[in-house]
Amino acid sequence: MLRFIKGFCLFSAAALGAAAPPALAAGDLLVAPTRVILDGSRGTEVVLNNIGSESATYRISLEIKRMTAAGGLDEIDEANATPAERAALDMIAFSPRRVTLPPNQPQVIRVGVRLPEGLAPGEYRAHMLFRAVPDATPAVAADPARPAPTGVSIALTPIYGITIPIIVRVGDLGVTATIGDARVGVTKDGPAFEFDLARSGDRSVYGDIEVTRPGVAEPLLLARGIAVYPEVGERRVSLPVPPELAAQLKGPVHIRYSEDRDIGGGTIAEADRVVK
């Protein structure tokens, strides 16, 4: 049984079309691509699409997130930003910053970078946040035939948001990755296939995971969008799996970490492991 997982991102992947890049969806908002890499030579575009039945307004902003050893992303207040994080916020430019989308109406967000003179080589990253702006609740006229309500009434309105990394690379940067020991662990949500993924170099690494049984061509497990950012040298990759697949993953396996298919799918790292 093949299990496919969208690994690093917080929201499930969707498709805009057969030839379109992967997209993220939350609520009625679809965003593509799921990450942006800029080298300063030219800008790019991010496409938003409202797949709902009503118009919706979204606010676009930049924020700082740092990866943890567990693979999560912590939001960092700007007051606690490092010089590199502050530089990323200052150099990344985008427009517009607020959009109202009719149903099934795409909107292009133009993204560019202004590299300051003398900027040191390295990777600079901020995360672009697309957050829904809730409609104002219209006032309801009092009905004289009904008694006035008493007590406190609370209405909860969910506010959806999507973040994608905006990465600026300056200079000739390199990276290598190493796959550590693998295991089937138990999380609060059930079993998970886990292994340590180490990174060395001066930029992030990003790609797909494929787990196969020696001598069997069809993968047991596929996971897309697994990243290790420069602020961590190693992270734990934890991929939730159903109990029946967890049992199949135990024993000898081959783990391959490869580049995104959009840039060729070359091997970043691979290892033979015995899963316990």
PDB file of C-alpha atoms in Angstrom:
ATOM      1  CA  MET A   1       0.000   0.000   0.000  1.00  0.00           C
ATOM      2  CA  LEU A   2       1.422   3.372  -1.008  1.00  0.00           C
ATOM      3  CA  ARG A   3       1.009   6.212   1.443  1.00  0.00           C
ATOM      4  CA  PHE A   4       1.478   9.786   0.164  1.00  0.00           C
ATOM      5  CA  ILE A   5       2.023  12.603   2.632  1.00  0.00           C
ATOM      6  CA  LYS A   6       2.392  16.328   2.237  1.00  0.00           C
ATOM      7  CA  GLY A   7       5.187  16.631   4.707  1.00  0.00           C
ATOM      8  CA  PHE A   8       6.355  20.033   5.869  1.00  0.00           C
ATOM      9  CA  CYS A   9       3.417  22.344   5.188  1.00  0.00           C
ATOM     10  CA  LEU A  10       0.582  22.969   7.575  1.00  0.00           C
ATOM     11  CA  PHE A  11      -2.187  22.612   5.027  1.00  0.00           C
ATOM     12  CA  SER A  12      -2.978  19.902   2.522  1.00  0.00           C
ATOM     13  CA  ALA A  13      -1.802  20.309  -1.054  1.00  0.00           C
ATOM     14  CA  ALA A  14      -4.157  20.852  -3.967  1.00  0.00           C
ATOM     15  CA  ALA A  15      -3.686  21.316  -7.700  1.00  0.00           C
ATOM     16  CA  LEU A  16      -4.460  24.317  -9.869  1.00  0.00           C
ATOM     17  CA  GLY A  17      -4.056  22.291 -13.052  1.00  0.00           C
ATOM     18  CA  ALA A  18      -2.028  19.541 -14.657  1.00  0.00           C
ATOM     19  CA  ALA A  19       0.950  21.781 -15.377  1.00  0.00           C
ATOM     20  CA  ALA A  20       0.574  24.112 -12.394  1.00  0.00           C
ATOM     21  CA  PRO A  21       2.913  24.130  -9.363  1.00  0.00           C
ATOM     22  CA  PRO A  22       1.714  22.675  -6.065  1.00  0.00           C
ATOM     23  CA  ALA A  23      -0.675  24.842  -4.075  1.00  0.00           C
ATOM     24  CA  LEU A  24      -1.770  25.246  -0.479  1.00  0.00           C
ATOM     25  CA  ALA A  25      -5.405  25.519   0.581  1.00  0.00           C
ATOM     26  CA  ALA A  26      -7.009  26.824   3.751  1.00  0.00           C
ATOM     27  CA  GLY A  27     -10.675  27.671   4.000  1.00  0.00           C
ATOM     28  CA  ASP A  28     -11.602  28.898   0.511  1.00  0.00           C
ATOM     29  CA  LEU A  29      -8.159  30.251  -0.380  1.00  0.00           C
ATOM     30  CA  LEU A  30      -5.758  28.526  -2.748  1.00  0.00           C
ATOM     31  CA  VAL A  31      -2.121  29.743  -2.965  1.00  0.00           C
ATOM     32  CA  ALA A  32       0.554  28.728  -5.496  1.00  0.00           C
ATOM     33  CA  PRO A  33       3.457  28.165  -5.485  1.00  0.00           C
ATOM     34  CA  THR A  34       4.120  26.830  -1.988  1.00  0.00           C
ATOM     35  CA  ARG A  35       7.581  28.445  -1.718  1.00  0.00           C
ATOM     36  CA  VAL A  36       9.470  31.213  -3.481  1.00  0.00           C
ATOM     37  CA  ILE A  37      13.226  31.474  -4.079  1.00  0.00           C
ATOM     38  CA  LEU A  38      14.692  34.793  -5.232  1.00  0.00           C
ATOM     39  CA  ASP A  39      18.270  35.589  -6.237  1.00  0.00           C
ATOM     40  CA  GLY A  40      17.843  39.321  -6.709  1.00  0.00           C
ATOM     41  CA  SER A  41      17.939  39.270 -10.505  1.00  0.00           C
ATOM     42  CA  ARG A  42      14.197  39.325 -11.053  1.00  0.00           C
ATOM     43  CA  GLY A  43      10.922  38.998  -9.201  1.00  0.00           C
ATOM     44  CA  THR A  44       8.154  36.440  -9.404  1.00  0.00           C
ATOM     45  CA  GLU A  45       4.440  36.021  -8.808  1.00  0.00           C
ATOM     46  CA  VAL A  46       2.255  34.246  -6.277  1.00  0.00           C
ATOM     47  CA  VAL A  47      -1.291  33.444  -7.387  1.00  0.00           C
ATOM     48  CA  LEU A  48      -4.260  33.528  -5.019  1.00  0.00           C
ATOM     49  CA  ASN A  49      -7.586  31.969  -5.927  1.00  0.00           C
ATOM     50  CA  ASN A  50     -10.871  32.129  -4.043  1.00  0.00           C
ATOM     51  CA  ILE A  51     -12.518  28.725  -4.489  1.00  0.00           C
ATOM     52  CA  GLY A  52     -15.506  29.645  -2.333  1.00  0.00           C
ATOM     53  CA  SER A  53     -18.982  30.777  -3.360  1.00  0.00           C
ATOM     54  CA  GLU A  54     -18.709  34.314  -1.897  1.00  0.00           C
ATOM     55  CA  SER A  55     -16.258  37.181  -2.173  1.00  0.00           C
ATOM     56  CA  ALA A  56     -13.497  37.201   0.427  1.00  0.00           C
ATOM     57  CA  THR A  57     -10.851  39.691   1.543  1.00  0.00           C
ATOM     58  CA  TYR A  58      -7.287  38.741   2.472  1.00  0.00           C
ATOM     59  CA  ARG A  59      -4.475  40.714   4.054  1.00  0.00           C
ATOM     60  CA  ILE A  60      -0.895  39.900   2.975  1.00  0.00           C
ATOM     61  CA  SER A  61       2.082  40.481   5.267  1.00  0.00           C
ATOM     62  CA  LEU A  62       5.538  39.152   6.152  1.00  0.00           C
ATOM     63  CA  GLU A  63       6.464  37.432   9.389  1.00  0.00           C
ATOM     64  CA  ILE A  64       9.433  35.601  10.889  1.00  0.00           C
ATOM     65  CA  LYS A  65       9.344  31.882  11.605  1.00  0.00           C
ATOM     66  CA  ARG A  66      12.146  29.677  12.910  1.00  0.00           C
ATOM     67  CA  MET A  67      12.366  25.925  12.563  1.00  0.00           C
ATOM     68  CA  THR A  68      12.617  23.773  15.686  1.00  0.00           C
ATOM     69  CA  ALA A  69      14.459  20.490  16.133  1.00  0.00           C
ATOM     70  CA  ALA A  70      11.077  18.768  15.951  1.00  0.00           C
ATOM     71  CA  GLY A  71      10.476  20.227  12.482  1.00  0.00           C
ATOM     72  CA  GLY A  72       7.852  22.784  13.505  1.00  0.00           C
ATOM     73  CA  LEU A  73       7.906  26.519  12.895  1.00  0.00           C
ATOM     74  CA  ASP A  74       7.805  29.025  15.754  1.00  0.00           C
ATOM     75  CA  GLU A  75       6.561  32.544  15.049  1.00  0.00           C
ATOM     76  CA  ILE A  76       9.105  35.142  16.210  1.00  0.00           C
ATOM     77  CA  ASP A  77       8.281  38.698  17.252  1.00  0.00           C
ATOM     78  CA  GLU A  78      10.097  41.319  15.161  1.00  0.00           C
ATOM     79  CA  ALA A  79      11.663  42.709  18.335  1.00  0.00           C
ATOM     80  CA  ASN A  80      13.528  39.403  18.708  1.00  0.00           C
ATOM     81  CA  ALA A  81      14.613  39.137  15.069  1.00  0.00           C
ATOM     82  CA  THR A  82      18.230  38.421  14.200  1.00  0.00           C
ATOM     83  CA  PRO A  83      20.029  40.807  11.812  1.00  0.00           C
ATOM     84  CA  ALA A  84      19.522  38.310   8.959  1.00  0.00           C
ATOM     85  CA  GLU A  85      15.805  37.989   9.717  1.00  0.00           C
ATOM     86  CA  ARG A  86      15.447  41.764   9.907  1.00  0.00           C
ATOM     87  CA  ALA A  87      17.274  42.095   6.582  1.00  0.00           C
ATOM     88  CA  ALA A  88      14.842  39.639   4.961  1.00  0.00           C
ATOM     89  CA  LEU A  89      11.834  41.675   6.109  1.00  0.00           C
ATOM     90  CA  ASP A  90      13.415  44.876   4.791  1.00  0.00           C
ATOM     91  CA  MET A  91      14.520  43.595   1.359  1.00  0.00           C
ATOM     92  CA  ILE A  92      11.442  41.571   0.284  1.00  0.00           C
ATOM     93  CA  ALA A  93       8.892  43.728  -1.541  1.00  0.00           C
ATOM     94  CA  PHE A  94       5.385  42.694  -2.609  1.00  0.00           C
ATOM     95  CA  SER A  95       2.173  44.198  -3.917  1.00  0.00           C
ATOM     96  CA  PRO A  96      -0.746  44.426  -3.336  1.00  0.00           C
ATOM     97  CA  ARG A  97      -1.020  43.984   0.442  1.00  0.00           C
ATOM     98  CA  ARG A  98      -4.773  43.526   0.598  1.00  0.00           C
ATOM     99  CA  VAL A  99      -7.087  41.933  -1.954  1.00  0.00           C
ATOM    100  CA  THR A 100     -10.773  41.185  -2.289  1.00  0.00           C
ATOM    101  CA  LEU A 101     -11.415  38.138  -4.455  1.00  0.00           C
ATOM    102  CA  PRO A 102     -14.730  37.283  -6.091  1.00  0.00           C
ATOM    103  CA  PRO A 103     -15.468  33.546  -6.351  1.00  0.00           C
ATOM    104  CA  ASN A 104     -13.123  31.674  -8.717  1.00  0.00           C
ATOM    105  CA  GLN A 105     -11.223  34.860  -9.444  1.00  0.00           C
ATOM    106  CA  PRO A 106      -7.398  34.609  -9.323  1.00  0.00           C
ATOM    107  CA  GLN A 107      -5.212  37.464  -8.131  1.00  0.00           C
ATOM    108  CA  VAL A 108      -1.486  37.872  -8.761  1.00  0.00           C
ATOM    109  CA  ILE A 109       0.779  39.074  -5.945  1.00  0.00           C
ATOM    110  CA  ARG A 110       4.032  40.484  -7.330  1.00  0.00           C
ATOM    111  CA  VAL A 111       7.076  39.603  -5.224  1.00  0.00           C
ATOM    112  CA  GLY A 112      10.557  41.041  -5.627  1.00  0.00           C
ATOM    113  CA  VAL A 113      13.698  41.784  -3.660  1.00  0.00           C
ATOM    114  CA  ARG A 114      15.890  44.858  -3.209  1.00  0.00           C
ATOM    115  CA  LEU A 115      19.366  43.685  -2.202  1.00  0.00           C
ATOM    116  CA  PRO A 116      21.153  46.286  -0.053  1.00  0.00           C
ATOM    117  CA  GLU A 117      24.715  47.166  -1.045  1.00  0.00           C
ATOM    118  CA  GLY A 118      27.309  45.073   0.756  1.00  0.00           C
ATOM    119  CA  LEU A 119      24.872  42.351   1.839  1.00  0.00           C
ATOM    120  CA  ALA A 120      26.810  39.304   3.054  1.00  0.00           C
ATOM    121  CA  PRO A 121      26.392  36.017   1.143  1.00  0.00           C
ATOM    122  CA  GLY A 122      23.854  33.684   2.668  1.00  0.00           C
ATOM    123  CA  GLU A 123      20.215  32.681   2.734  1.00  0.00           C
ATOM    124  CA  TYR A 124      17.639  35.148   4.013  1.00  0.00           C
ATOM    125  CA  ARG A 125      14.053  34.079   4.691  1.00  0.00           C
ATOM    126  CA  ALA A 126      10.726  35.511   5.706  1.00  0.00           C
ATOM    127  CA  HIS A 127       7.286  33.913   5.524  1.00  0.00           C
ATOM    128  CA  MET A 128       4.433  35.495   3.594  1.00  0.00           C
ATOM    129  CA  LEU A 129       1.140  35.310   5.449  1.00  0.00           C
ATOM    130  CA  PHE A 130      -2.219  35.357   3.669  1.00  0.00           C
ATOM    131  CA  ARG A 131      -4.896  35.924   6.311  1.00  0.00           C
ATOM    132  CA  ALA A 132      -8.628  36.146   5.774  1.00  0.00           C
ATOM    133  CA  VAL A 133     -10.275  39.374   6.917  1.00  0.00           C
ATOM    134  CA  PRO A 134     -13.650  38.513   8.489  1.00  0.00           C
ATOM    135  CA  ASP A 135     -16.701  40.401   7.306  1.00  0.00           C
ATOM    136  CA  ALA A 136     -18.138  42.905   9.725  1.00  0.00           C
ATOM    137  CA  THR A 137     -21.225  41.434  11.379  1.00  0.00           C
ATOM    138  CA  PRO A 138     -24.234  43.568  10.437  1.00  0.00           C
ATOM    139  CA  ALA A 139     -26.268  45.012  13.276  1.00  0.00           C
ATOM    140  CA  VAL A 140     -29.628  43.309  13.791  1.00  0.00           C
ATOM    141  CA  ALA A 141     -32.606  45.504  14.524  1.00  0.00           C
ATOM    142  CA  ALA A 142     -34.369  44.770  17.800  1.00  0.00           C
ATOM    143  CA  ASP A 143     -37.676  42.914  17.531  1.00  0.00           C
ATOM    144  CA  PRO A 144     -40.204  44.591  19.857  1.00  0.00           C
ATOM    145  CA  ALA A 145     -42.194  41.347  19.999  1.00  0.00           C
ATOM    146  CA  ARG A 146     -39.249  39.515  21.606  1.00  0.00           C
ATOM    147  CA  PRO A 147     -37.760  40.100  25.040  1.00  0.00           C
ATOM    148  CA  ALA A 148     -34.294  41.634  25.176  1.00  0.00           C
ATOM    149  CA  PRO A 149     -31.557  39.002  25.581  1.00  0.00           C
ATOM    150  CA  THR A 150     -29.741  38.782  28.888  1.00  0.00           C
ATOM    151  CA  GLY A 151     -26.249  37.570  29.736  1.00  0.00           C
ATOM    152  CA  VAL A 152     -23.201  37.455  27.517  1.00  0.00           C
ATOM    153  CA  SER A 153     -23.262  36.134  23.952  1.00  0.00           C
ATOM    154  CA  ILE A 154     -20.044  35.109  22.206  1.00  0.00           C
ATOM    155  CA  ALA A 155     -19.761  34.501  18.464  1.00  0.00           C
ATOM    156  CA  LEU A 156     -16.627  32.729  17.210  1.00  0.00           C
ATOM    157  CA  THR A 157     -15.478  33.441  13.661  1.00  0.00           C
ATOM    158  CA  PRO A 158     -12.656  31.252  12.288  1.00  0.00           C
ATOM    159  CA  ILE A 159      -9.874  33.253  10.613  1.00  0.00           C
ATOM    160  CA  TYR A 160      -7.944  31.241   8.032  1.00  0.00           C
ATOM    161  CA  GLY A 161      -4.335  31.831   7.122  1.00  0.00           C
ATOM    162  CA  ILE A 162      -1.624  30.342   4.915  1.00  0.00           C
ATOM    163  CA  THR A 163       2.115  31.006   5.084  1.00  0.00           C
ATOM    164  CA  ILE A 164       4.718  30.257   2.440  1.00  0.00           C
ATOM    165  CA  PRO A 165       8.488  30.817   2.724  1.00  0.00           C
ATOM    166  CA  ILE A 166      10.079  33.606   0.690  1.00  0.00           C
ATOM    167  CA  ILE A 167      13.783  32.740   0.384  1.00  0.00           C
ATOM    168  CA  VAL A 168      16.483  35.121  -0.864  1.00  0.00           C
ATOM    169  CA  ARG A 169      19.846  33.548  -1.762  1.00  0.00           C
ATOM    170  CA  VAL A 170      22.945  35.695  -2.120  1.00  0.00           C
ATOM    171  CA  GLY A 171      26.220  34.243  -3.371  1.00  0.00           C
ATOM    172  CA  ASP A 172      27.320  30.722  -4.242  1.00  0.00           C
ATOM    173  CA  LEU A 173      25.746  28.604  -1.498  1.00  0.00           C
ATOM    174  CA  GLY A 174      25.927  24.859  -0.922  1.00  0.00           C
ATOM    175  CA  VAL A 175      24.296  22.257   1.282  1.00  0.00           C
ATOM    176  CA  THR A 176      24.475  18.530   2.033  1.00  0.00           C
ATOM    177  CA  ALA A 177      22.094  16.292   3.984  1.00  0.00           C
ATOM    178  CA  THR A 178      22.420  13.037   5.912  1.00  0.00           C
ATOM    179  CA  ILE A 179      19.667  10.591   6.877  1.00  0.00           C
ATOM    180  CA  GLY A 180      19.933   9.207  10.411  1.00  0.00           C
ATOM    181  CA  ASP A 181      18.385   6.205  12.144  1.00  0.00           C
ATOM    182  CA  ALA A 182      14.762   5.389  11.290  1.00  0.00           C
ATOM    183  CA  ARG A 183      12.039   4.069  13.567  1.00  0.00           C
ATOM    184  CA  VAL A 184       8.288   3.666  13.931  1.00  0.00           C
ATOM    185  CA  GLY A 185       7.266   5.920  16.794  1.00  0.00           C
ATOM    186  CA  VAL A 186       4.005   6.643  18.580  1.00  0.00           C
ATOM    187  CA  THR A 187       2.599  10.170  18.694  1.00  0.00           C
ATOM    188  CA  LYS A 188      -0.589  11.536  20.241  1.00  0.00           C
ATOM    189  CA  ASP A 189      -2.217  11.084  16.825  1.00  0.00           C
ATOM    190  CA  GLY A 190      -1.055   7.485  16.345  1.00  0.00           C
ATOM    191  CA  PRO A 191       1.956   5.756  14.754  1.00  0.00           C
ATOM    192  CA  ALA A 192       4.491   7.696  12.698  1.00  0.00           C
ATOM    193  CA  PHE A 193       7.512   6.854  10.571  1.00  0.00           C
ATOM    194  CA  GLU A 194      10.380   8.894  12.022  1.00  0.00           C
ATOM    195  CA  PHE A 195      14.014   9.575  11.237  1.00  0.00           C
ATOM    196  CA  ASP A 196      16.594  12.308  11.832  1.00  0.00           C
ATOM    197  CA  LEU A 197      17.604  14.520   8.918  1.00  0.00           C
ATOM    198  CA  ALA A 198      20.850  16.480   9.289  1.00  0.00           C
ATOM    199  CA  ARG A 199      21.941  19.470   7.186  1.00  0.00           C
ATOM    200  CA  SER A 200      25.320  21.121   6.741  1.00  0.00           C
ATOM    201  CA  GLY A 201      26.129  24.127   4.593  1.00  0.00           C
ATOM    202  CA  ASP A 202      24.980  27.708   4.245  1.00  0.00           C
ATOM    203  CA  ARG A 203      21.461  27.297   2.886  1.00  0.00           C
ATOM    204  CA  SER A 204      18.304  25.302   3.436  1.00  0.00           C
ATOM    205  CA  VAL A 205      17.557  21.930   1.900  1.00  0.00           C
ATOM    206  CA  TYR A 206      14.142  20.932   0.560  1.00  0.00           C
ATOM    207  CA  GLY A 207      12.798  17.843  -1.155  1.00  0.00           C
ATOM    208  CA  ASP A 208      10.757  14.650  -1.152  1.00  0.00           C
ATOM    209  CA  ILE A 209      11.108  11.439   0.850  1.00  0.00           C
ATOM    210  CA  GLU A 210      10.631   7.998  -0.690  1.00  0.00           C
ATOM    211  CA  VAL A 211      10.733   4.829   1.421  1.00  0.00           C
ATOM    212  CA  THR A 212      11.068   1.487  -0.365  1.00  0.00           C
ATOM    213  CA  ARG A 213      11.634  -2.132   0.590  1.00  0.00           C
ATOM    214  CA  PRO A 214      14.858  -3.607  -0.892  1.00  0.00           C
ATOM    215  CA  GLY A 215      14.045  -5.432  -4.125  1.00  0.00           C
ATOM    216  CA  VAL A 216      10.551  -3.877  -4.423  1.00  0.00           C
ATOM    217  CA  ALA A 217      10.085  -1.039  -6.908  1.00  0.00           C
ATOM    218  CA  GLU A 218       6.832   0.400  -5.553  1.00  0.00           C
ATOM    219  CA  PRO A 219       7.405   2.776  -2.612  1.00  0.00           C
ATOM    220  CA  LEU A 220       5.819   2.092   0.750  1.00  0.00           C
ATOM    221  CA  LEU A 221       5.731   5.780   1.629  1.00  0.00           C
ATOM    222  CA  LEU A 222       6.086   9.099  -0.202  1.00  0.00           C
ATOM    223  CA  ALA A 223       6.248  12.515   1.454  1.00  0.00           C
ATOM    224  CA  ARG A 224       6.630  15.852  -0.323  1.00  0.00           C
ATOM    225  CA  GLY A 225       7.941  19.171   0.929  1.00  0.00           C
ATOM    226  CA  ILE A 226      10.430  18.127   3.632  1.00  0.00           C
ATOM    227  CA  ALA A 227      12.718  21.033   4.541  1.00  0.00           C
ATOM    228  CA  VAL A 228      15.585  21.742   6.908  1.00  0.00           C
ATOM    229  CA  TYR A 229      16.233  25.462   7.366  1.00  0.00           C
ATOM    230  CA  PRO A 230      19.658  26.985   8.181  1.00  0.00           C
ATOM    231  CA  GLU A 231      18.791  27.774  11.808  1.00  0.00           C
ATOM    232  CA  VAL A 232      18.872  24.053  12.656  1.00  0.00           C
ATOM    233  CA  GLY A 233      21.587  21.540  11.869  1.00  0.00           C
ATOM    234  CA  GLU A 234      19.256  18.590  12.349  1.00  0.00           C
ATOM    235  CA  ARG A 235      15.527  17.987  12.681  1.00  0.00           C
ATOM    236  CA  ARG A 236      13.281  15.052  13.345  1.00  0.00           C
ATOM    237  CA  VAL A 237      11.029  14.052  10.473  1.00  0.00           C
ATOM    238  CA  SER A 238       7.790  12.481  11.712  1.00  0.00           C
ATOM    239  CA  LEU A 239       5.306  11.222   9.100  1.00  0.00           C
ATOM    240  CA  PRO A 240       1.953   9.943  10.431  1.00  0.00           C
ATOM    241  CA  VAL A 241       1.004   6.528   9.030  1.00  0.00           C
ATOM    242  CA  PRO A 242      -1.930   4.145   9.616  1.00  0.00           C
ATOM    243  CA  PRO A 243      -1.243   1.143  11.876  1.00  0.00           C
ATOM    244  CA  GLU A 244      -1.196  -1.353   8.992  1.00  0.00           C
ATOM    245  CA  LEU A 245       1.489   0.639   7.163  1.00  0.00           C
ATOM    246  CA  ALA A 246       3.485   1.117  10.366  1.00  0.00           C
ATOM    247  CA  ALA A 247       3.788  -2.654  10.611  1.00  0.00           C
ATOM    248  CA  GLN A 248       4.928  -2.930   6.969  1.00  0.00           C
ATOM    249  CA  LEU A 249       7.623  -0.292   7.464  1.00  0.00           C
ATOM    250  CA  LYS A 250       9.458  -2.305  10.114  1.00  0.00           C
ATOM    251  CA  GLY A 251      12.553  -4.126   8.944  1.00  0.00           C
ATOM    252  CA  PRO A 252      15.053  -3.182   6.182  1.00  0.00           C
ATOM    253  CA  VAL A 253      14.111  -0.134   4.088  1.00  0.00           C
ATOM    254  CA  HIS A 254      15.797   2.268   1.681  1.00  0.00           C
ATOM    255  CA  ILE A 255      15.177   5.991   2.311  1.00  0.00           C
ATOM    256  CA  ARG A 256      15.807   8.450  -0.524  1.00  0.00           C
ATOM    257  CA  TYR A 257      15.702  12.232  -0.105  1.00  0.00           C
ATOM    258  CA  SER A 258      15.435  13.916  -3.507  1.00  0.00           C
ATOM    259  CA  GLU A 259      15.100  17.402  -4.928  1.00  0.00           C
ATOM    260  CA  ASP A 260      11.681  18.685  -5.860  1.00  0.00           C
ATOM    261  CA  ARG A 261      10.524  17.196  -9.153  1.00  0.00           C
ATOM    262  CA  ASP A 262      10.143  20.690 -10.622  1.00  0.00           C
ATOM    263  CA  ILE A 263      13.948  21.096 -10.572  1.00  0.00           C
ATOM    264  CA  GLY A 264      14.900  17.608 -11.708  1.00  0.00           C
ATOM    265  CA  GLY A 265      14.357  15.304  -8.749  1.00  0.00           C
ATOM    266  CA  GLY A 266      18.056  14.566  -8.185  1.00  0.00           C
ATOM    267  CA  THR A 267      19.121  12.622  -5.100  1.00  0.00           C
ATOM    268  CA  ILE A 268      20.133  14.747  -2.095  1.00  0.00           C
ATOM    269  CA  ALA A 269      20.802  11.842   0.295  1.00  0.00           C
ATOM    270  CA  GLU A 270      19.905   8.177   0.628  1.00  0.00           C
ATOM    271  CA  ALA A 271      20.448   5.438   3.182  1.00  0.00           C
ATOM    272  CA  ASP A 272      19.624   1.842   3.995  1.00  0.00           C
ATOM    273  CA  ARG A 273      18.141   1.478   7.451  1.00  0.00           C
ATOM    274  CA  VAL A 274      16.578  -1.232   9.615  1.00  0.00           C
ATOM    275  CA  VAL A 275      13.391   0.106  11.166  1.00  0.00           C
ATOM    276  CA  LYS A 276      12.428  -1.070  14.619  1.00  0.00           C
TER     277      LYS A 276
END
